Amino acid sequence: MSRDHPTLPHQTTPAGLPTKESSTSFWHTEPSPLLLGHRSTRNLPEKADIVVIGSGITGASIAHHLLTTNDPNNNDPSSNGNRTRGPNVLMLEAREACWGATGRNGGHCQPLLIENPHDPSIGHFELKNFRTLQDLIKEKEIDCEFVEQPGVRGIYSLHHLREAEESLKVMETTAPELGGFMRIVTEKAELRRLRIPTADGAVVTEIAARLWPYKFVARILEDLLTSTTLSGTFNLQTLTPALSLTPAQNGPARSWTITTPRGDISAQKVILATNAYTSHLLPDSFTNLILPCRGQMSALQPLPSLTGSSRLQTSFGFLGDGLDDYLIQRPSERGGHLMFGGGRQHGPSISETDDGVVDPQTARYLRTRLVGAFGLPEGKAGGEKREDEGGEGEGEGEGEREKVQFTAANEWSGIMGFSRDERPWVGAVPGEEGVFVSAGYTGHGMPNSWLCGKAVAMMALAGREGEGGESAGRGRGVEEEGEEDGEVMQKVMRETGLPRSYILTKERMERAEMRGGGG
């Protein structure tokens, strides 16, 4: 069972830069004073050991693990006890910190354990990500509204329901420990109790959470900027887009030049946490492998029937043919906003890179859809009817209910990076020595990106050599290719749980290109 992804066309045009002007995300209404316009140094450094491009959750994870993890050589007996200085890390961000996908998402963090029944390593990895974030938020006492709660995924298609039932059946054999977190509901009385009376069924999972993603990332970056105990140094330069990435003509061998409007930077290693925009810097490698996809979000003021003791007790997903929506509700004492996103079927999405656009038809859908989906009494009573703005409903009576509108505090869009083979790309880029990527989460970054960032940071710290990371087994770790894992990759997979199918290899790129009509 998988989410209802749009079909990806063959893409020949690389992504551009993030737009200068963007729609206003609710998550950005309480920005970090330290991070806004932050430049650690007035002048752009001319060089760095490692340049990280992107400041969302992946970039924050990469920087965090680069600077709080001891260099692997520190445990090498041949080092004679001499500890290696940590790296000088420079982070570049085209706009404000965490102003891209992480600062624009739905506020969900839910491992979708049912989606890969034949590869339980993915479910285990997402679960480990979830617990890692949960523990880190607790350890640092980060006020980001993180609340663990059940997740309900309403299914509005018999085809998708059968897929879910088959997936859970497979998991009885492949991963019973994961399957035990979930149950499928089809009884109408139970569906009504779950508040989705018109659904054909639902997958209910015990493992899900809601949070304010920007506040989590902001705290991680703030700690790096203010810490006095890092193993290296951290320099954040916002409002500094990376225009191009080219092999250095001068300076040390195997180094790179990052060109920005404020000057050039030389670095031995570059890690791209650029998600949808990755092909802007690596057009030959990723134009047809990670495609931009615009999603739309809304922060809705709750109607009376969704306040007090009647507020939502779970997070929600809504899945069907052409339907892939998602919903959480913020704390009642902080407004109780319904953070509702999706509606991609109503407006342009694939290959769209402008997050300054709020599609009006999608916005109307998001303001009206929940009245019918939940069967809210305000719909039956009439409420604020706007005859010209009904949404597409599911089930008897929804057409009338969906003429009732929620009031939107904010409506905005964000750009996701959809992977050609539906797996993130994590690792060293073949043929581009010293360049690493962690990107392409296909709208499912929160339960993946933190440990993907750790994995790619470990690879960069290990000083891998050769095309695509030869000393780490050429990015090996794909069992079906019959190749033995390299020592570094074994360690990465052991410590992070990184699935083999996420690892960036030349062979995987070629297979994905063939899948996308590029071969």
Short mmCIF file of C-alpha atoms in Angstrom, two decimals:
data_model
loop_
_atom_site.label_atom_id
_atom_site.label_comp_id
_atom_site.label_asym_id
_atom_site.label_seq_id
_atom_site.Cartn_x
_atom_site.Cartn_y
_atom_site.Cartn_z
CA MET A 1 0.00 0.00 0.00
CA SER A 2 1.41 3.39 -0.94
CA ARG A 3 0.36 7.00 -1.01
CA ASP A 4 -1.46 8.19 -4.11
CA HIS A 5 1.49 9.84 -5.86
CA PRO A 6 1.08 11.68 -9.14
CA THR A 7 2.77 10.15 -12.17
CA LEU A 8 6.17 11.74 -12.71
CA PRO A 9 6.87 12.91 -16.27
CA HIS A 10 10.27 12.69 -17.91
CA GLN A 11 12.03 15.86 -16.75
CA THR A 12 14.65 17.61 -18.88
CA THR A 13 14.80 21.06 -17.25
CA PRO A 14 16.72 21.44 -13.98
CA ALA A 15 15.08 23.14 -11.04
CA GLY A 16 15.73 26.83 -10.58
CA LEU A 17 16.56 28.59 -7.34
CA PRO A 18 13.97 29.03 -4.59
CA THR A 19 11.83 32.06 -5.37
CA LYS A 20 12.75 35.25 -3.55
CA GLU A 21 9.16 35.88 -2.50
CA SER A 22 7.18 33.08 -0.87
CA SER A 23 3.72 32.63 0.58
CA THR A 24 3.55 33.05 4.35
CA SER A 25 3.63 29.73 6.19
CA PHE A 26 1.90 29.61 9.56
CA TRP A 27 5.06 27.94 10.91
CA HIS A 28 6.97 31.15 10.13
CA THR A 29 4.69 33.45 12.14
CA GLU A 30 6.97 33.09 15.19
CA PRO A 31 10.45 33.25 13.64
CA SER A 32 13.68 32.90 15.57
CA PRO A 33 15.17 36.37 16.21
CA LEU A 34 18.65 34.84 16.08
CA LEU A 35 18.13 33.16 12.71
CA LEU A 36 16.33 35.90 10.77
CA GLY A 37 18.84 37.38 8.34
CA HIS A 38 21.63 35.58 10.22
CA ARG A 39 25.17 35.78 8.91
CA SER A 40 27.74 34.47 11.35
CA THR A 41 30.37 36.63 9.69
CA ARG A 42 29.79 39.86 7.84
CA ASN A 43 31.84 38.69 4.90
CA LEU A 44 31.31 35.37 3.21
CA PRO A 45 34.16 32.97 4.06
CA GLU A 46 36.37 32.15 1.11
CA LYS A 47 36.83 28.53 2.16
CA ALA A 48 35.50 25.84 4.46
CA ASP A 49 36.19 22.19 5.11
CA ILE A 50 32.58 21.24 4.44
CA VAL A 51 29.82 23.34 2.90
CA VAL A 52 26.24 22.29 3.65
CA ILE A 53 23.68 23.74 1.25
CA GLY A 54 20.20 23.92 2.74
CA SER A 55 18.96 24.65 6.26
CA GLY A 56 15.85 22.52 6.69
CA ILE A 57 15.69 19.45 8.89
CA THR A 58 18.19 17.57 6.70
CA GLY A 59 20.72 20.40 6.69
CA ALA A 60 20.29 20.91 10.43
CA SER A 61 20.85 17.21 11.04
CA ILE A 62 23.95 17.17 8.86
CA ALA A 63 25.51 20.15 10.62
CA HIS A 64 24.55 18.79 14.04
CA HIS A 65 26.17 15.43 13.37
CA LEU A 66 29.24 16.90 11.68
CA LEU A 67 29.92 19.05 14.72
CA THR A 68 28.82 16.89 17.63
CA THR A 69 30.27 13.58 16.44
CA ASN A 70 33.88 12.74 17.18
CA ASP A 71 36.03 12.31 14.11
CA PRO A 72 36.40 8.59 13.36
CA ASN A 73 40.18 9.01 13.43
CA ASN A 74 39.95 9.91 17.11
CA ASN A 75 39.42 6.24 17.88
CA ASP A 76 42.19 5.05 15.59
CA PRO A 77 45.09 3.53 17.61
CA SER A 78 47.54 4.85 15.03
CA SER A 79 46.56 8.41 15.95
CA ASN A 80 48.60 8.07 19.19
CA GLY A 81 45.85 9.77 21.16
CA ASN A 82 45.97 12.97 19.11
CA ARG A 83 42.41 14.12 18.60
CA THR A 84 41.54 15.52 15.20
CA ARG A 85 40.09 19.01 15.00
CA GLY A 86 36.47 18.98 13.95
CA PRO A 87 35.52 20.39 10.57
CA ASN A 88 34.93 24.00 9.70
CA VAL A 89 31.31 23.85 8.51
CA LEU A 90 29.66 26.57 6.44
CA MET A 91 25.90 26.40 5.81
CA LEU A 92 24.39 28.31 2.90
CA GLU A 93 20.69 29.11 2.65
CA ALA A 94 19.10 30.85 -0.32
CA ARG A 95 16.42 32.49 1.82
CA GLU A 96 15.86 32.58 5.58
CA ALA A 97 16.81 29.55 7.64
CA CYS A 98 14.31 26.69 7.38
CA TRP A 99 12.20 28.62 4.86
CA GLY A 100 11.74 25.72 2.43
CA ALA A 101 9.87 22.42 2.69
CA THR A 102 10.47 21.80 6.41
CA GLY A 103 9.08 25.22 7.27
CA ARG A 104 6.06 24.66 5.04
CA ASN A 105 4.97 21.09 5.71
CA GLY A 106 1.96 19.66 7.50
CA GLY A 107 3.47 19.24 10.96
CA HIS A 108 3.24 15.45 10.81
CA CYS A 109 5.82 12.95 11.92
CA GLN A 110 4.35 9.51 11.24
CA PRO A 111 6.24 6.42 10.13
CA LEU A 112 4.14 4.84 7.38
CA LEU A 113 4.94 1.31 8.46
CA ILE A 114 2.44 -0.30 6.10
CA GLU A 115 3.87 1.11 2.87
CA ASN A 116 6.81 -1.26 2.35
CA PRO A 117 5.70 -4.71 3.56
CA HIS A 118 8.39 -6.50 1.53
CA ASP A 119 11.20 -4.26 2.84
CA PRO A 120 10.72 -3.85 6.59
CA SER A 121 14.08 -2.08 6.87
CA ILE A 122 12.27 1.09 5.74
CA GLY A 123 9.63 0.81 8.45
CA HIS A 124 12.30 0.13 11.07
CA PHE A 125 14.28 3.15 9.85
CA GLU A 126 11.27 5.46 10.01
CA LEU A 127 10.45 4.18 13.49
CA LYS A 128 14.04 4.80 14.59
CA ASN A 129 13.85 8.34 13.17
CA PHE A 130 10.65 8.93 15.10
CA ARG A 131 12.13 7.77 18.40
CA THR A 132 15.38 9.67 17.79
CA LEU A 133 13.51 12.94 17.23
CA GLN A 134 11.28 12.27 20.22
CA ASP A 135 14.28 11.63 22.48
CA LEU A 136 16.19 14.67 21.20
CA ILE A 137 13.21 16.98 21.72
CA LYS A 138 12.84 15.67 25.26
CA GLU A 139 16.58 15.90 25.99
CA LYS A 140 16.85 19.49 24.75
CA GLU A 141 13.41 20.48 26.07
CA ILE A 142 12.50 21.95 22.69
CA ASP A 143 9.15 23.74 22.74
CA CYS A 144 7.92 22.61 19.34
CA GLU A 145 4.49 21.23 20.29
CA PHE A 146 5.63 17.62 19.83
CA VAL A 147 2.84 15.30 20.96
CA GLU A 148 2.75 11.57 20.33
CA GLN A 149 -0.74 10.42 19.40
CA PRO A 150 -2.38 7.73 17.25
CA GLY A 151 -2.62 8.24 13.51
CA VAL A 152 -5.80 7.51 11.53
CA ARG A 153 -5.54 7.08 7.79
CA GLY A 154 -8.99 7.16 6.25
CA ILE A 155 -9.26 5.19 3.00
CA TYR A 156 -11.77 6.28 0.35
CA SER A 157 -11.13 3.64 -2.30
CA LEU A 158 -11.80 -0.11 -2.19
CA HIS A 159 -8.64 -0.60 -4.23
CA HIS A 160 -6.52 1.15 -1.60
CA LEU A 161 -8.32 -0.71 1.18
CA ARG A 162 -7.53 -4.08 -0.40
CA GLU A 163 -3.90 -3.00 -0.76
CA ALA A 164 -3.76 -2.12 2.92
CA GLU A 165 -5.24 -5.46 3.93
CA GLU A 166 -2.78 -7.32 1.71
CA SER A 167 0.17 -5.31 3.05
CA LEU A 168 -0.73 -6.05 6.65
CA LYS A 169 -1.10 -9.73 5.77
CA VAL A 170 2.39 -9.78 4.24
CA MET A 171 3.80 -8.09 7.34
CA GLU A 172 2.57 -10.97 9.50
CA THR A 173 5.49 -12.84 7.93
CA THR A 174 8.03 -10.15 7.03
CA ALA A 175 7.70 -7.79 10.01
CA PRO A 176 5.17 -8.85 12.66
CA GLU A 177 6.84 -6.48 15.14
CA LEU A 178 5.87 -3.56 12.88
CA GLY A 179 2.48 -4.92 11.90
CA GLY A 180 1.58 -5.08 15.57
CA PHE A 181 1.49 -1.27 15.70
CA MET A 182 -1.41 -1.16 13.21
CA ARG A 183 -4.95 -2.34 12.70
CA ILE A 184 -7.44 -2.00 9.85
CA VAL A 185 -10.94 -0.77 10.59
CA THR A 186 -13.90 -1.34 8.26
CA GLU A 187 -16.87 -1.41 10.64
CA LYS A 188 -19.07 1.63 10.09
CA ALA A 189 -19.66 2.22 13.79
CA GLU A 190 -15.92 2.27 14.46
CA LEU A 191 -15.31 4.56 11.47
CA ARG A 192 -17.87 6.96 12.91
CA ARG A 193 -16.13 6.81 16.27
CA LEU A 194 -12.87 7.65 14.49
CA ARG A 195 -14.71 10.67 12.96
CA ILE A 196 -14.46 9.51 9.35
CA PRO A 197 -18.01 8.24 8.70
CA THR A 198 -17.80 8.27 4.90
CA ALA A 199 -14.53 6.32 4.62
CA ASP A 200 -14.46 2.76 3.25
CA GLY A 201 -11.96 1.85 5.93
CA ALA A 202 -8.97 3.09 7.87
CA VAL A 203 -5.50 2.12 9.00
CA VAL A 204 -4.99 3.08 12.64
CA THR A 205 -1.42 3.20 13.93
CA GLU A 206 -0.15 3.73 17.45
CA ILE A 207 2.97 5.57 16.25
CA ALA A 208 2.40 9.14 15.08
CA ALA A 209 3.03 12.67 16.28
CA ARG A 210 2.40 16.31 15.54
CA LEU A 211 4.88 19.14 15.95
CA TRP A 212 5.91 22.65 14.90
CA PRO A 213 8.74 21.65 12.52
CA TYR A 214 10.30 25.11 12.12
CA LYS A 215 10.73 25.49 15.88
CA PHE A 216 12.51 22.14 16.09
CA VAL A 217 14.98 23.02 13.33
CA ALA A 218 15.43 26.56 14.63
CA ARG A 219 16.47 25.25 18.03
CA ILE A 220 19.01 22.84 16.51
CA LEU A 221 20.58 25.66 14.48
CA GLU A 222 20.49 28.09 17.42
CA ASP A 223 22.33 25.56 19.58
CA LEU A 224 25.02 25.14 16.94
CA LEU A 225 25.44 28.90 16.64
CA THR A 226 25.72 29.50 20.38
CA SER A 227 27.55 26.36 21.55
CA THR A 228 31.07 26.62 22.97
CA THR A 229 31.71 22.88 22.90
CA LEU A 230 31.50 21.94 19.23
CA SER A 231 34.24 19.79 17.76
CA GLY A 232 34.60 22.30 14.91
CA THR A 233 33.17 25.65 13.87
CA PHE A 234 29.78 26.56 12.41
CA ASN A 235 29.01 29.51 10.15
CA LEU A 236 25.48 30.13 8.86
CA GLN A 237 24.95 32.46 5.93
CA THR A 238 21.30 33.10 5.09
CA LEU A 239 20.05 34.97 2.01
CA THR A 240 23.00 33.48 0.13
CA PRO A 241 21.91 31.16 -2.69
CA ALA A 242 24.36 28.70 -4.18
CA LEU A 243 24.29 29.54 -7.89
CA SER A 244 26.57 26.78 -9.12
CA LEU A 245 28.89 24.00 -8.01
CA THR A 246 32.02 23.35 -10.06
CA PRO A 247 35.37 21.60 -9.62
CA ALA A 248 37.93 24.09 -8.35
CA GLN A 249 40.39 25.36 -10.94
CA ASN A 250 42.89 26.41 -8.29
CA GLY A 251 43.61 25.31 -4.75
CA PRO A 252 43.78 21.81 -3.29
CA ALA A 253 43.12 18.83 -5.51
CA ARG A 254 39.62 17.40 -5.39
CA SER A 255 38.05 20.60 -4.07
CA TRP A 256 34.93 22.44 -5.18
CA THR A 257 33.93 26.03 -5.88
CA ILE A 258 30.50 27.15 -4.77
CA THR A 259 29.50 30.36 -6.53
CA THR A 260 27.12 32.75 -4.76
CA PRO A 261 26.04 36.36 -5.46
CA ARG A 262 28.37 37.40 -2.63
CA GLY A 263 31.46 35.59 -3.87
CA ASP A 264 32.99 32.15 -4.28
CA ILE A 265 33.74 29.55 -1.62
CA SER A 266 36.25 26.74 -1.86
CA ALA A 267 35.51 23.48 -0.05
CA GLN A 268 36.88 19.97 -0.11
CA LYS A 269 33.45 18.52 0.54
CA VAL A 270 29.95 19.73 -0.25
CA ILE A 271 26.74 18.20 1.09
CA LEU A 272 23.49 19.07 -0.64
CA ALA A 273 20.39 19.15 1.57
CA THR A 274 18.49 20.85 -1.23
CA ASN A 275 15.62 18.39 -1.80
CA ALA A 276 13.49 19.68 -4.72
CA TYR A 277 16.24 22.06 -5.87
CA THR A 278 19.04 19.48 -6.06
CA SER A 279 19.11 19.44 -9.87
CA HIS A 280 19.91 23.16 -9.91
CA LEU A 281 23.42 22.32 -8.68
CA LEU A 282 23.67 18.80 -10.13
CA PRO A 283 21.70 19.03 -13.39
CA ASP A 284 23.39 16.10 -15.13
CA SER A 285 22.73 13.74 -12.24
CA PHE A 286 19.38 14.70 -10.75
CA THR A 287 17.18 16.56 -13.24
CA ASN A 288 15.13 13.43 -13.95
CA LEU A 289 15.65 11.77 -10.56
CA ILE A 290 14.26 14.37 -8.12
CA LEU A 291 11.33 16.40 -9.42
CA PRO A 292 9.83 19.44 -7.68
CA CYS A 293 6.22 19.08 -6.58
CA ARG A 294 4.20 21.92 -5.09
CA GLY A 295 1.94 21.13 -2.16
CA GLN A 296 -0.50 23.43 -0.42
CA MET A 297 -1.31 23.92 3.26
CA SER A 298 -3.78 25.83 5.40
CA ALA A 299 -4.10 26.76 9.06
CA LEU A 300 -7.84 26.70 9.76
CA GLN A 301 -9.65 28.20 12.73
CA PRO A 302 -11.60 25.34 14.35
CA LEU A 303 -15.38 25.29 14.14
CA PRO A 304 -17.15 24.89 17.52
CA SER A 305 -17.59 21.14 17.01
CA LEU A 306 -13.79 20.74 16.95
CA THR A 307 -13.00 22.60 20.15
CA GLY A 308 -12.76 21.69 23.83
CA SER A 309 -13.41 18.03 24.57
CA SER A 310 -14.48 17.55 20.93
CA ARG A 311 -11.07 18.46 19.50
CA LEU A 312 -9.24 15.86 17.43
CA GLN A 313 -7.41 13.20 19.44
CA THR A 314 -5.46 11.76 16.49
CA SER A 315 -3.66 12.91 13.39
CA PHE A 316 -5.32 12.10 10.07
CA GLY A 317 -4.51 11.12 6.53
CA PHE A 318 -7.08 10.82 3.76
CA LEU A 319 -6.19 8.39 0.97
CA GLY A 320 -8.07 7.47 -2.19
CA ASP A 321 -7.93 7.66 -5.96
CA GLY A 322 -6.36 11.06 -6.57
CA LEU A 323 -6.67 11.83 -2.86
CA ASP A 324 -3.72 12.27 -0.48
CA ASP A 325 -4.55 14.80 2.25
CA TYR A 326 -3.21 15.19 5.79
CA LEU A 327 -4.32 16.87 9.00
CA ILE A 328 -3.23 17.64 12.56
CA GLN A 329 -4.73 19.92 15.19
CA ARG A 330 -2.54 22.24 17.23
CA PRO A 331 -2.93 22.54 21.03
CA SER A 332 -6.24 24.09 22.10
CA GLU A 333 -4.51 26.57 24.39
CA ARG A 334 -2.49 27.84 21.43
CA GLY A 335 -5.37 28.30 19.02
CA GLY A 336 -6.26 24.74 18.10
CA HIS A 337 -5.65 25.40 14.41
CA LEU A 338 -6.42 22.58 12.00
CA MET A 339 -3.27 22.23 9.92
CA PHE A 340 -4.73 20.74 6.76
CA GLY A 341 -2.88 20.11 3.52
CA GLY A 342 -3.20 18.33 0.20
CA GLY A 343 -5.69 18.81 -2.59
CA ARG A 344 -3.00 18.34 -5.24
CA GLN A 345 -5.70 17.07 -7.63
CA HIS A 346 -7.13 20.58 -7.80
CA GLY A 347 -4.10 22.55 -9.00
CA PRO A 348 -0.70 22.33 -10.71
CA SER A 349 1.89 20.42 -8.68
CA ILE A 350 4.56 18.42 -10.53
CA SER A 351 7.53 20.48 -11.78
CA GLU A 352 6.20 23.60 -10.01
CA THR A 353 8.88 25.45 -8.01
CA ASP A 354 7.18 28.71 -7.04
CA ASP A 355 6.04 28.60 -3.40
CA GLY A 356 4.81 32.16 -3.63
CA VAL A 357 1.69 30.81 -5.33
CA VAL A 358 -1.47 29.82 -3.44
CA ASP A 359 -3.81 28.07 -5.87
CA PRO A 360 -7.35 29.41 -5.26
CA GLN A 361 -9.18 26.19 -6.18
CA THR A 362 -6.98 24.13 -3.87
CA ALA A 363 -7.44 26.72 -1.13
CA ARG A 364 -11.24 26.46 -1.44
CA TYR A 365 -11.01 22.68 -1.25
CA LEU A 366 -8.93 22.83 1.93
CA ARG A 367 -11.34 25.29 3.56
CA THR A 368 -14.38 23.11 2.85
CA ARG A 369 -13.33 19.46 2.67
CA LEU A 370 -13.27 18.65 6.38
CA VAL A 371 -16.89 19.60 6.99
CA GLY A 372 -18.04 16.64 4.92
CA ALA A 373 -15.17 14.32 5.75
CA PHE A 374 -15.96 14.54 9.47
CA GLY A 375 -19.73 14.95 9.04
CA LEU A 376 -19.64 18.10 11.16
CA PRO A 377 -22.93 19.40 12.57
CA GLU A 378 -22.19 22.90 11.23
CA GLY A 379 -22.69 21.45 7.77
CA LYS A 380 -26.11 20.07 8.64
CA ALA A 381 -27.15 23.38 10.16
CA GLY A 382 -26.13 25.32 7.08
CA GLY A 383 -23.38 27.50 8.53
CA GLU A 384 -21.66 30.02 6.27
CA LYS A 385 -22.73 28.79 2.85
CA ARG A 386 -20.99 29.97 -0.29
CA GLU A 387 -22.73 28.34 -3.22
CA ASP A 388 -19.83 28.97 -5.57
CA GLU A 389 -17.16 27.37 -3.43
CA GLY A 390 -18.18 23.79 -2.76
CA GLY A 391 -15.47 21.13 -2.73
CA GLU A 392 -15.47 17.57 -3.96
CA GLY A 393 -16.80 15.37 -1.19
CA GLU A 394 -17.04 11.71 -0.41
CA GLY A 395 -20.33 10.15 0.56
CA GLU A 396 -23.96 11.18 0.82
CA GLY A 397 -24.65 14.70 1.96
CA GLU A 398 -21.07 15.96 1.66
CA GLY A 399 -21.85 18.33 -1.18
CA GLU A 400 -24.04 20.45 1.08
CA ARG A 401 -21.68 20.24 4.05
CA GLU A 402 -18.72 21.35 1.97
CA LYS A 403 -20.40 24.66 1.21
CA VAL A 404 -19.56 25.54 4.80
CA GLN A 405 -16.13 27.09 5.09
CA PHE A 406 -13.51 27.20 7.77
CA THR A 407 -11.70 30.51 8.21
CA ALA A 408 -8.06 30.25 7.20
CA ALA A 409 -5.51 32.02 9.38
CA ASN A 410 -2.85 31.24 6.79
CA GLU A 411 -2.73 29.58 3.37
CA TRP A 412 0.59 28.76 1.76
CA SER A 413 2.47 26.41 -0.52
CA GLY A 414 5.76 24.52 -0.36
CA ILE A 415 7.95 22.59 -2.74
CA MET A 416 8.62 18.91 -2.14
CA GLY A 417 11.23 16.76 -3.88
CA PHE A 418 9.68 13.66 -5.47
CA SER A 419 12.11 10.82 -6.09
CA ARG A 420 11.89 8.92 -9.36
CA ASP A 421 12.01 5.56 -7.55
CA GLU A 422 10.13 6.82 -4.45
CA ARG A 423 13.18 6.45 -2.19
CA PRO A 424 15.41 9.21 -0.80
CA TRP A 425 18.86 9.59 -2.36
CA VAL A 426 21.53 9.43 0.34
CA GLY A 427 25.27 9.26 -0.23
CA ALA A 428 28.24 10.27 -2.33
CA VAL A 429 27.48 11.34 -5.90
CA PRO A 430 29.18 9.02 -8.43
CA GLY A 431 31.71 10.85 -10.54
CA GLU A 432 31.64 13.95 -8.31
CA GLU A 433 34.24 13.19 -5.65
CA GLY A 434 33.60 15.05 -2.42
CA VAL A 435 29.95 15.83 -3.22
CA PHE A 436 27.22 14.21 -1.13
CA VAL A 437 23.43 14.37 -1.25
CA SER A 438 20.51 13.66 1.05
CA ALA A 439 17.32 14.59 -0.76
CA GLY A 440 14.19 13.37 -2.52
CA TYR A 441 11.83 12.46 0.33
CA THR A 442 8.67 12.46 -1.82
CA GLY A 443 6.66 14.39 0.75
CA HIS A 444 7.66 12.12 3.61
CA GLY A 445 10.72 13.81 5.05
CA MET A 446 9.94 14.12 8.75
CA PRO A 447 10.21 10.37 9.53
CA ASN A 448 13.30 10.02 7.30
CA SER A 449 15.46 13.12 7.09
CA TRP A 450 17.08 13.33 10.52
CA LEU A 451 18.88 10.00 10.28
CA CYS A 452 19.46 10.41 6.54
CA GLY A 453 21.31 13.58 7.50
CA LYS A 454 23.30 11.68 10.12
CA ALA A 455 24.16 8.99 7.58
CA VAL A 456 25.49 11.40 4.96
CA ALA A 457 27.42 13.34 7.63
CA MET A 458 29.10 10.10 8.71
CA MET A 459 30.04 9.38 5.10
CA ALA A 460 31.56 12.84 4.66
CA LEU A 461 33.47 12.62 7.94
CA ALA A 462 34.88 9.25 6.97
CA GLY A 463 36.84 10.85 4.13
CA ARG A 464 35.60 8.47 1.48
CA GLU A 465 37.72 8.37 -1.64
CA GLY A 466 37.16 7.48 -5.26
CA GLU A 467 34.16 7.75 -7.54
CA GLY A 468 30.93 7.50 -5.61
CA GLY A 469 32.83 6.56 -2.48
CA GLU A 470 35.15 3.72 -3.50
CA SER A 471 36.58 3.12 -0.05
CA ALA A 472 33.07 2.67 1.28
CA GLY A 473 32.32 0.05 -1.33
CA ARG A 474 31.36 2.44 -4.15
CA GLY A 475 28.28 3.35 -2.18
CA ARG A 476 27.61 -0.37 -2.00
CA GLY A 477 25.11 -2.05 0.21
CA VAL A 478 22.59 -3.15 -2.41
CA GLU A 479 22.32 -6.87 -1.89
CA GLU A 480 20.78 -7.69 -5.24
CA GLU A 481 23.93 -6.44 -6.94
CA GLY A 482 25.93 -9.10 -5.12
CA GLU A 483 28.51 -6.67 -3.78
CA GLU A 484 29.98 -6.78 -0.29
CA ASP A 485 29.42 -3.70 1.85
CA GLY A 486 32.34 -1.37 2.41
CA GLU A 487 33.49 -0.84 5.96
CA VAL A 488 32.23 2.74 6.18
CA MET A 489 28.83 1.90 4.74
CA GLN A 490 28.47 -1.02 7.12
CA LYS A 491 29.08 1.35 10.03
CA VAL A 492 26.63 3.92 8.65
CA MET A 493 23.91 1.33 8.21
CA ARG A 494 24.60 -0.20 11.61
CA GLU A 495 24.42 3.12 13.47
CA THR A 496 21.55 4.74 11.56
CA GLY A 497 19.59 1.82 10.16
CA LEU A 498 19.76 3.44 6.70
CA PRO A 499 17.91 1.15 4.27
CA ARG A 500 19.96 -0.25 1.42
CA SER A 501 17.41 1.06 -1.06
CA TYR A 502 18.18 4.66 0.01
CA ILE A 503 21.90 4.47 -0.79
CA LEU A 504 23.02 6.50 -3.78
CA THR A 505 24.84 4.37 -6.37
CA LYS A 506 25.51 4.65 -10.07
CA GLU A 507 23.55 1.47 -10.69
CA ARG A 508 20.51 2.77 -8.86
CA MET A 509 20.64 6.05 -10.77
CA GLU A 510 20.72 4.17 -14.06
CA ARG A 511 17.78 1.98 -13.08
CA ALA A 512 15.74 5.01 -12.03
CA GLU A 513 16.57 6.84 -15.26
CA MET A 514 15.29 3.87 -17.25
CA ARG A 515 12.12 3.92 -15.16
CA GLY A 516 11.67 7.59 -15.95
CA GLY A 517 12.15 7.26 -19.68
CA GLY A 518 15.65 8.64 -19.59
CA GLY A 519 17.35 5.60 -20.99
#
